[in-house]
Coordinates of C-alpha atoms in Angstrom, one line a residue:
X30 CA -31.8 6.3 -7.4
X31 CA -34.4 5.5 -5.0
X32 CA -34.9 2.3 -3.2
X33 CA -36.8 0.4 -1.0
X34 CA -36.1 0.1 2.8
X35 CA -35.3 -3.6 4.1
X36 CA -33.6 -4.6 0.4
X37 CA -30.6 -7.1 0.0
X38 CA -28.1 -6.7 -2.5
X39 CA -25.4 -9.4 -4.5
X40 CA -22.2 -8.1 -6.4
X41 CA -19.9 -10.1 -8.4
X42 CA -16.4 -8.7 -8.1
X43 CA -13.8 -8.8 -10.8
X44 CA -10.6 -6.7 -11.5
X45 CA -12.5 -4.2 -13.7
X46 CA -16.6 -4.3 -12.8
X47 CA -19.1 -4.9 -10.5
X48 CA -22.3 -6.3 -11.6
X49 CA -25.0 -5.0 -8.8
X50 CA -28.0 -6.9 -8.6
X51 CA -30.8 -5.2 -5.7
X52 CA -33.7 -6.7 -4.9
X53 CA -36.7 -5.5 -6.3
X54 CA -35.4 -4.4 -9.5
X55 CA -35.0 -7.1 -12.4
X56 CA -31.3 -5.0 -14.0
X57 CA -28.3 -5.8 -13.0
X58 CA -26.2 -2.5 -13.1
X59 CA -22.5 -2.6 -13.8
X60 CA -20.2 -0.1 -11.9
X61 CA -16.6 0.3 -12.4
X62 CA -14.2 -1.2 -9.7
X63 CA -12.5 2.2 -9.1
X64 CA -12.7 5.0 -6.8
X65 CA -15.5 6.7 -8.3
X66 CA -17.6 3.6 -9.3
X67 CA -17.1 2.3 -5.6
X68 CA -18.4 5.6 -4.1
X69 CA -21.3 5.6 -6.9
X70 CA -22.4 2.2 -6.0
X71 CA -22.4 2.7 -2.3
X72 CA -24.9 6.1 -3.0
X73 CA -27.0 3.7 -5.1
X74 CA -27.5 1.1 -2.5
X75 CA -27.6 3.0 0.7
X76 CA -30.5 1.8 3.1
X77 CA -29.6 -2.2 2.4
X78 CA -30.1 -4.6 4.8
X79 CA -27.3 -6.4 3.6
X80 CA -24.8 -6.3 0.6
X81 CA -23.0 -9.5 0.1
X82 CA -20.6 -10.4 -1.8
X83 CA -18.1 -13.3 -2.8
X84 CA -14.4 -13.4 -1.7
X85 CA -12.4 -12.5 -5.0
X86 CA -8.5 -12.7 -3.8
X87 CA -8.4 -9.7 -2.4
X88 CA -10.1 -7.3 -5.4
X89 CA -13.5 -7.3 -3.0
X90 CA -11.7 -5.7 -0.3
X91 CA -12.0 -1.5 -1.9
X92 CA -15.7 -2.2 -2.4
X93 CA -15.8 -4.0 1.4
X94 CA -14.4 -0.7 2.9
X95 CA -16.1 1.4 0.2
X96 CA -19.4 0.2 1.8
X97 CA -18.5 0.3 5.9
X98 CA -17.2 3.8 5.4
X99 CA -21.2 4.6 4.4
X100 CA -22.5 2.4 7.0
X101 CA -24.1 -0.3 4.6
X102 CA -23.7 -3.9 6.4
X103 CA -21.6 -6.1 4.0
X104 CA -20.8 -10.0 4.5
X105 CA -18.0 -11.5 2.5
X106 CA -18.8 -15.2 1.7
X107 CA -17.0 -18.2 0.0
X108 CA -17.6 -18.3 -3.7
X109 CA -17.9 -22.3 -3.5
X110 CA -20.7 -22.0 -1.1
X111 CA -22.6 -19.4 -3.7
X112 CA -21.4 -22.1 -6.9
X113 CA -23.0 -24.9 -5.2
X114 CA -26.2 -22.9 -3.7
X115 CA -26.5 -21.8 -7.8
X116 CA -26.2 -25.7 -9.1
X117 CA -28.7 -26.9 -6.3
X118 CA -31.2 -24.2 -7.8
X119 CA -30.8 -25.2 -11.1
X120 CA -28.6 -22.3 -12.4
X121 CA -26.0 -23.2 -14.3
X122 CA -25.4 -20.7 -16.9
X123 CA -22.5 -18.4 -15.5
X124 CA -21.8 -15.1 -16.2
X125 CA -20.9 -11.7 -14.3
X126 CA -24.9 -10.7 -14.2
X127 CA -25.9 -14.0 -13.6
X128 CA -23.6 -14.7 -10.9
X129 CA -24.9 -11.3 -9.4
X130 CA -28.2 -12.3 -9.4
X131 CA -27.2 -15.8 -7.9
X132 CA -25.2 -13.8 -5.0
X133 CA -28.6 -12.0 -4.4
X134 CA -30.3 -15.6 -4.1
X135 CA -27.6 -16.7 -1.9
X136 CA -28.1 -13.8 0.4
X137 CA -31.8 -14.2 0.6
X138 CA -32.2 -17.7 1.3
X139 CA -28.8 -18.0 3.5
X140 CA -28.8 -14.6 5.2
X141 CA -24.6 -15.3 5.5
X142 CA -23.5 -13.2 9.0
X143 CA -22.2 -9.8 8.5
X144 CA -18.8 -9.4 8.8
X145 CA -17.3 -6.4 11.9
X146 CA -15.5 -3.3 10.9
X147 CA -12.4 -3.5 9.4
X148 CA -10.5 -0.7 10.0
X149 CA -7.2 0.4 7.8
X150 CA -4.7 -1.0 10.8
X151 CA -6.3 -4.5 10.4
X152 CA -6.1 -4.3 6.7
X153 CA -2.6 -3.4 7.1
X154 CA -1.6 -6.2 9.2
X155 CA -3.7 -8.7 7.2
X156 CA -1.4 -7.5 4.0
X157 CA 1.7 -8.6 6.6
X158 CA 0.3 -11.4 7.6
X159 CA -0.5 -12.8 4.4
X160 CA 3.4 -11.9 3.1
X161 CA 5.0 -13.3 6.1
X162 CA 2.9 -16.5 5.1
X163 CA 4.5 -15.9 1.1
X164 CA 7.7 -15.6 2.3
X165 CA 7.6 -18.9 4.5
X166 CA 6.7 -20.8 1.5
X167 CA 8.9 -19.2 -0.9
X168 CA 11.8 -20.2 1.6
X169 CA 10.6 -23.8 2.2
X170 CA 10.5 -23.7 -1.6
X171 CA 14.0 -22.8 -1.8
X172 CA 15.5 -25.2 1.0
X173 CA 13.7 -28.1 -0.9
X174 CA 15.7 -27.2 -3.9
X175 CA 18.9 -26.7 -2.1
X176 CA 18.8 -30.7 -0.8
X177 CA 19.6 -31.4 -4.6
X178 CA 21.3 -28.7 -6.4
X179 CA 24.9 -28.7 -7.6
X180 CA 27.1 -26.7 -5.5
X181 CA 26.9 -23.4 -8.1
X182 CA 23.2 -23.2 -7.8
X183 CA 23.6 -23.9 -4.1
X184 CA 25.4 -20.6 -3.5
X185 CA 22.3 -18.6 -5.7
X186 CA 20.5 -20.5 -3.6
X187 CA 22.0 -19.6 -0.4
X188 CA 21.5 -15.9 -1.2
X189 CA 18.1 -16.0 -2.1
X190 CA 17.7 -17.7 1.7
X191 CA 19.6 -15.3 3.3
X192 CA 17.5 -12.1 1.1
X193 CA 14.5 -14.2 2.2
X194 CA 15.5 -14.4 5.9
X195 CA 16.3 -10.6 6.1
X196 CA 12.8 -9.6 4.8
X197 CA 11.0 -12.2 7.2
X198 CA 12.6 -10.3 10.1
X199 CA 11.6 -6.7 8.4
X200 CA 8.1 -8.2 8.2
X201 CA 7.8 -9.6 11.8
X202 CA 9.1 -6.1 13.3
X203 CA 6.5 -4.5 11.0
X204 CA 3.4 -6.5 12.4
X205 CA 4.4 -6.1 15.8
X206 CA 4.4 -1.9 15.1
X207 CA 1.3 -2.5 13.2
X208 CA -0.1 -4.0 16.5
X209 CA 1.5 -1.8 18.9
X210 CA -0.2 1.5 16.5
X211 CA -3.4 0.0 17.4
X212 CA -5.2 -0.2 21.3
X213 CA -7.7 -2.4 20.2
X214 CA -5.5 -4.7 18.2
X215 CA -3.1 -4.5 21.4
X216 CA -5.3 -5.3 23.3
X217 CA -6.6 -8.6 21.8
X218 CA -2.9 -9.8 21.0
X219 CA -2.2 -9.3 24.9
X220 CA -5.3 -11.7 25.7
X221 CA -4.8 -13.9 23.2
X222 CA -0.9 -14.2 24.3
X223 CA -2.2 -15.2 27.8
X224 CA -2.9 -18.6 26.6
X225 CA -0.8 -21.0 26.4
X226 CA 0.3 -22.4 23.1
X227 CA -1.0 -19.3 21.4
X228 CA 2.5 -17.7 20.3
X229 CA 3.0 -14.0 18.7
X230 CA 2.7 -15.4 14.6
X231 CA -0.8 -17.4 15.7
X232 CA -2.1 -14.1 17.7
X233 CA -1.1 -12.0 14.7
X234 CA -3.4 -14.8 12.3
X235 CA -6.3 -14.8 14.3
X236 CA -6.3 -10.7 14.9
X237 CA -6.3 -10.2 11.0
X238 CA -8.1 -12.9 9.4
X239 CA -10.2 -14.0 12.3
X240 CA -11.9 -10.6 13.3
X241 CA -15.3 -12.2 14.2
X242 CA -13.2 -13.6 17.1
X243 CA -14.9 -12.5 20.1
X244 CA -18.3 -11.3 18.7
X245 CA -20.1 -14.4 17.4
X246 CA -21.4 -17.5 19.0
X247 CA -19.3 -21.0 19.6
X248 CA -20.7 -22.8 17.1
X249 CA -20.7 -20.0 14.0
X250 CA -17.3 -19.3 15.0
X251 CA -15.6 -23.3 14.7
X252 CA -17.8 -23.3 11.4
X253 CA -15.8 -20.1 9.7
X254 CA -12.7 -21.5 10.9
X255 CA -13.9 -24.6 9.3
X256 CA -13.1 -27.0 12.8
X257 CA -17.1 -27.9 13.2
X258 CA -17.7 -31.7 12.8
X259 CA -20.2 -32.2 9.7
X260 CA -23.0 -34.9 10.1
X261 CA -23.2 -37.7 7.3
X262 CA -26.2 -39.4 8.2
X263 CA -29.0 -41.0 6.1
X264 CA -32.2 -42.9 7.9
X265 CA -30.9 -45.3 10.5
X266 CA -27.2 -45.0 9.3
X267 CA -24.6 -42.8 11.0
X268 CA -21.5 -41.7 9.2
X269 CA -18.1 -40.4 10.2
X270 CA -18.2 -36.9 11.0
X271 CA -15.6 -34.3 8.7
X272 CA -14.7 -31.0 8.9
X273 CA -15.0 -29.1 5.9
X274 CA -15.0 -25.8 4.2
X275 CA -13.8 -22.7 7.2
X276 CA -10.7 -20.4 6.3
X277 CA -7.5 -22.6 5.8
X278 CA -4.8 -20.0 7.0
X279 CA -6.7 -19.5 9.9
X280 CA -7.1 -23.1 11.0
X281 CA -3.5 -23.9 9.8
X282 CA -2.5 -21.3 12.1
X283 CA -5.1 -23.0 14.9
X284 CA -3.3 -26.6 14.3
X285 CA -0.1 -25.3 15.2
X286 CA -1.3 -23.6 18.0
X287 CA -3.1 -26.7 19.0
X288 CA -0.2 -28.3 18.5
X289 CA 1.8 -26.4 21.5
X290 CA -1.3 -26.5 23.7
X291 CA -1.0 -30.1 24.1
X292 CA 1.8 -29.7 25.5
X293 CA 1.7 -26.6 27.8
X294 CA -1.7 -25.7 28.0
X295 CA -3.5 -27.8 31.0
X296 CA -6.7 -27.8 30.1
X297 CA -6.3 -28.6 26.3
X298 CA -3.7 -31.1 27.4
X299 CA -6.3 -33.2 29.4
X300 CA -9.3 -33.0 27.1
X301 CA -6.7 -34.2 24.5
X302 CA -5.6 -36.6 26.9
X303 CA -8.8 -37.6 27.4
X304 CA -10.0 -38.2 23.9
X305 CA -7.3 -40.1 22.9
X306 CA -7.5 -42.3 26.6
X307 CA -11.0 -43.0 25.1
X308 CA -9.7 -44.4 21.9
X309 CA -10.3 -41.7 19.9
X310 CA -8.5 -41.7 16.4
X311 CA -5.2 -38.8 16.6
X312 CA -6.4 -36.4 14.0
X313 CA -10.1 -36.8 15.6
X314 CA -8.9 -35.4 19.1
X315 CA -6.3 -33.0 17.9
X316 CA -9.2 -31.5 16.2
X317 CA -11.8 -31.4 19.0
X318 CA -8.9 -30.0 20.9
X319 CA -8.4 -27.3 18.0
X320 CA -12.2 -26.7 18.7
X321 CA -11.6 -26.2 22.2
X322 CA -9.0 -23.9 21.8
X323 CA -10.7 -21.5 19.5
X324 CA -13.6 -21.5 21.7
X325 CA -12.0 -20.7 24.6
X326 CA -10.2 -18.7 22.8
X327 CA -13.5 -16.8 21.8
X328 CA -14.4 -16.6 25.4
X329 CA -11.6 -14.8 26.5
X330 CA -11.9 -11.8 23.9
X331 CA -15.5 -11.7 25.0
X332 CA -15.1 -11.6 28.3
X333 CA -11.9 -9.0 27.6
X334 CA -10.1 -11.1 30.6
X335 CA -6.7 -13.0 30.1
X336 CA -6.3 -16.7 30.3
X337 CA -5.6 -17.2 33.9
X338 CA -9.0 -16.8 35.1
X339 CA -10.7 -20.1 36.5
X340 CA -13.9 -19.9 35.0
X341 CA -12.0 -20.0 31.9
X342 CA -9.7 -23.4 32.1
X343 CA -13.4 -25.5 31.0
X344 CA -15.2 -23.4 28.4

């Protein structure tokens, strides 16, 4: 079909559909969520400005690629934001069109940021990542078990850990290969492991699930990883800043980091020192030290030059 140059589209993902909704045309039009709906749906709304979508655990990811393979600028965005953006208009009704037509009103009023490339090695490791992250909680699952479990159980138990513990290694061998098969990815992880604090599991987080890292502004980036303090203020009062919203895996993986920069990393080590010297509440500085990090962090991958560089110990 024939559209309009400068258009925005929505799409609401599920297992089976999506429901297309383009500006300037009051249908929504339903595509399968296969192959050859995918490919049909990219032909129908090539020339976009801007196709957005809502992160659907995982089944947005074939239309995602679908899309940057024809050159059409996507931007995945948290269904929560698009919920509440639909109750502030009034919209309550919910259903797969009208959630389409809601993502449309989303991306029109918000313009959310597009997201980079993501090439099949990145998807890859991201699939790694997020199993090494499943079987971490399966065995911490396991070991909680095990503190009370009669000693027959405890042996089952035992092997599970040990089948658990086998894979984990399988896994960490296969994202480092995954790395390795990539320069660009290689590249980042090298940088990335210049800093202090930032270990090989961290690097291998922020390379999958953080791949904005290096190509946005300071202040965009601490809001997607959800470290940006949030004003509560009304008239004359002023409330206690939060953080809020931002990928969790990615700033769990950012705490722990943070965590070890404290303690080896000089120049998070005396702005933490710092904050706390000034009576600054723990969990207040070891996130404004998490903010640091991630900026500098950002930095770095800009500037494609490793930790050690002056300039970079006070961005």
């Amino acid at each position: 079909m024939h559209m309009q140059q400068s258009f925005m589209v929505g799409i609401d993902v599920s297992k089976a559909h999506l429901d297309v909704a383009v500006e300037g045309k009051r249908a929504v039009v339903r595509f399968d969520n296969d192959a050859p709906g995918r490919a049909a749906l990219a032909t129908a709304v090539a020339g976009a400005e801007l196709v957005v979508v809502e992160a659907t655990g995982g089944y947005e990811m074939a239309i995602v690629r679908t899309l940057m393979a024809a050159g059409i600028a996507v931007a995945v965005v948290n269904p929560r934001q698009v919920r509440d953006f639909a109750r502030a208009s009034g919209r309550l009704a919910k259903t797969d069109q009208v959630d389409a037509r809601v993502t449309l009103h989303f991306a029109r009023a918000m313009r959310p940021a597009q997201i980079p490339h993501i090439d099949d090695g990145r998807i890859a490791l991201a699939a790694l990542v997020t199993r090494r992250r499943q079987l971490i909680d399966m065995a911490v699952a396991e070991k909680n078990r095990l503190e009370h479990a009669p000693e027959a159980v405890a042996t089952l138990i035992g092997e599970t850990l040990a089948a658990l513990k086998a894979q984990l290694a399988r896994v960490d061998a296969a994202i480092a290969l995954a790395i390795e098969a990539e320069p660009d990815m290689a590249e980042r992880r090298n940088l990335l492991l210049t800093v202090p604090g930032i270990g090989e599991v961290s690097a291998a987080v922020l390379i999958a699930e953080l791949p904005e890292l290096g190509a946005i502004d300071d202040k965009k980036l601490a809001a997607l990883v959800g470290v940006a303090p949030i004003a509560h203020d009304s008239g004359t009062w002023r409330g206690q800043r939060h953080i809020a919203g931002g990928r969790a895996t990615v700033r769990c993986a950012l705490y722990m980091a943070t965590l070890s920069a404290i303690r080896c990393n000089p120049a998070i080590k005396t702005f933490h020192k710092r904050l706390r010297d000034a009576g600054k509440p723990p969990k207040v500085a070891i996130v404004a030290a998490m903010r640091k990090l991630i900026i500098m962090i950002n930095t770095i991958l800009k500037r494609r030059t490793p930790w050690n560089q002056p300039e970079q110990h006070g961005c």
